[in-house]
C-alpha positions as a printed Julia matrix, in Angstrom:
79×3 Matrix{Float64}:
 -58.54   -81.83    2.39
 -61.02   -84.34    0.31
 -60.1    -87.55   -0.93
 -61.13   -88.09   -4.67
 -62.97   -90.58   -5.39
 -61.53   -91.62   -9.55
 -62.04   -93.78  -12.08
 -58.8    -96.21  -11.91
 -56.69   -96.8   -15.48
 -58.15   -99.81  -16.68
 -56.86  -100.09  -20.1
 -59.97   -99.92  -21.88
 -59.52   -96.89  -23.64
 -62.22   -96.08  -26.16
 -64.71   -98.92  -24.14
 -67.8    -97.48  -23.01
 -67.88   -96.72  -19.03
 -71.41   -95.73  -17.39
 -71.81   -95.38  -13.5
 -74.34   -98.26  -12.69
 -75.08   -97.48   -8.93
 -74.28   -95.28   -6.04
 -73.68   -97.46   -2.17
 -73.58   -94.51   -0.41
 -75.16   -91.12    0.07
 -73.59   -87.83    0.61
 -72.7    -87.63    4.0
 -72.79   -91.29    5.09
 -69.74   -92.4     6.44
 -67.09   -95.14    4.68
 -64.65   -96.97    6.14
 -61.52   -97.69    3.68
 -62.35  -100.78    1.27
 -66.16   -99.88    1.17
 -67.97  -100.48   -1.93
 -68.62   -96.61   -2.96
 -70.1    -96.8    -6.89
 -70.56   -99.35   -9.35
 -69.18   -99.03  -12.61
 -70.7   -101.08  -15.94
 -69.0   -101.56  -19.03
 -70.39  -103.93  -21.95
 -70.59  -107.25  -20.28
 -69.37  -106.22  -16.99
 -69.34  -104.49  -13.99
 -66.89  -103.38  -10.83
 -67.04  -101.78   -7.86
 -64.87   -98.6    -6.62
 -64.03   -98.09   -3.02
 -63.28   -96.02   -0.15
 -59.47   -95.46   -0.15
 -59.54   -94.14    3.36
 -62.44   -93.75    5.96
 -64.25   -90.48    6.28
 -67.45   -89.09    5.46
 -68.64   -89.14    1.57
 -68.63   -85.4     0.69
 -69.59   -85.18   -2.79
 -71.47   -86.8    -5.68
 -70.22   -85.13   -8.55
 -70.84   -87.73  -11.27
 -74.6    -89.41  -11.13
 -75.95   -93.0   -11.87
 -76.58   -93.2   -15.94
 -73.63   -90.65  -16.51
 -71.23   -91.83  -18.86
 -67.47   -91.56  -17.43
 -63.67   -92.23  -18.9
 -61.0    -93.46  -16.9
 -59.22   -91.12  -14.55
 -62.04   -89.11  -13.89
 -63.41   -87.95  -10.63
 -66.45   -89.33   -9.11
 -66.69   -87.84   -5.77
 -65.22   -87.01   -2.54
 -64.0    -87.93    1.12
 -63.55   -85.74    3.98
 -60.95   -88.17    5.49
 -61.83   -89.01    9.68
């Protein structure tokens, strides 16, 4: 079963989120605490990664999208 890959509770409700910047590509492989995406917000930026190693299986939200907390970026096909 695959891993989602979501935008953590950050308590910036109504802020503006954009993914920046993709690490990986769809089936590359991660190891848990890889940097996976980049995620900007005015005057910042952090990084989301792997929470277990696998394979990445899915891109579902691409660079320049706008996103909101809690929302699914991708996948893992755990090892």
């Amino acid at each position: 079963m695959a891993v989602a890959i979501v935008v953590p509770q950050l308590g910036l409700e109504g802020q503006p989120l954009q993914v920046s910047l993709w690490f990986v590509d769809v089936g590359q492989e991660v190891l848990a605490g890889d940097r996976l995406v980049e995620v900007m917000l005015p005057g910042m930026t952090f990084d989301i990664s792997a929470s277990c190693n696998g394979t990445l299986a899915a891109i579902d939200v691409r660079e320049g999208a706008s996103i909101a907390e809690g929302e699914t970026l991708g996948k893992i096909h755990p090892a």
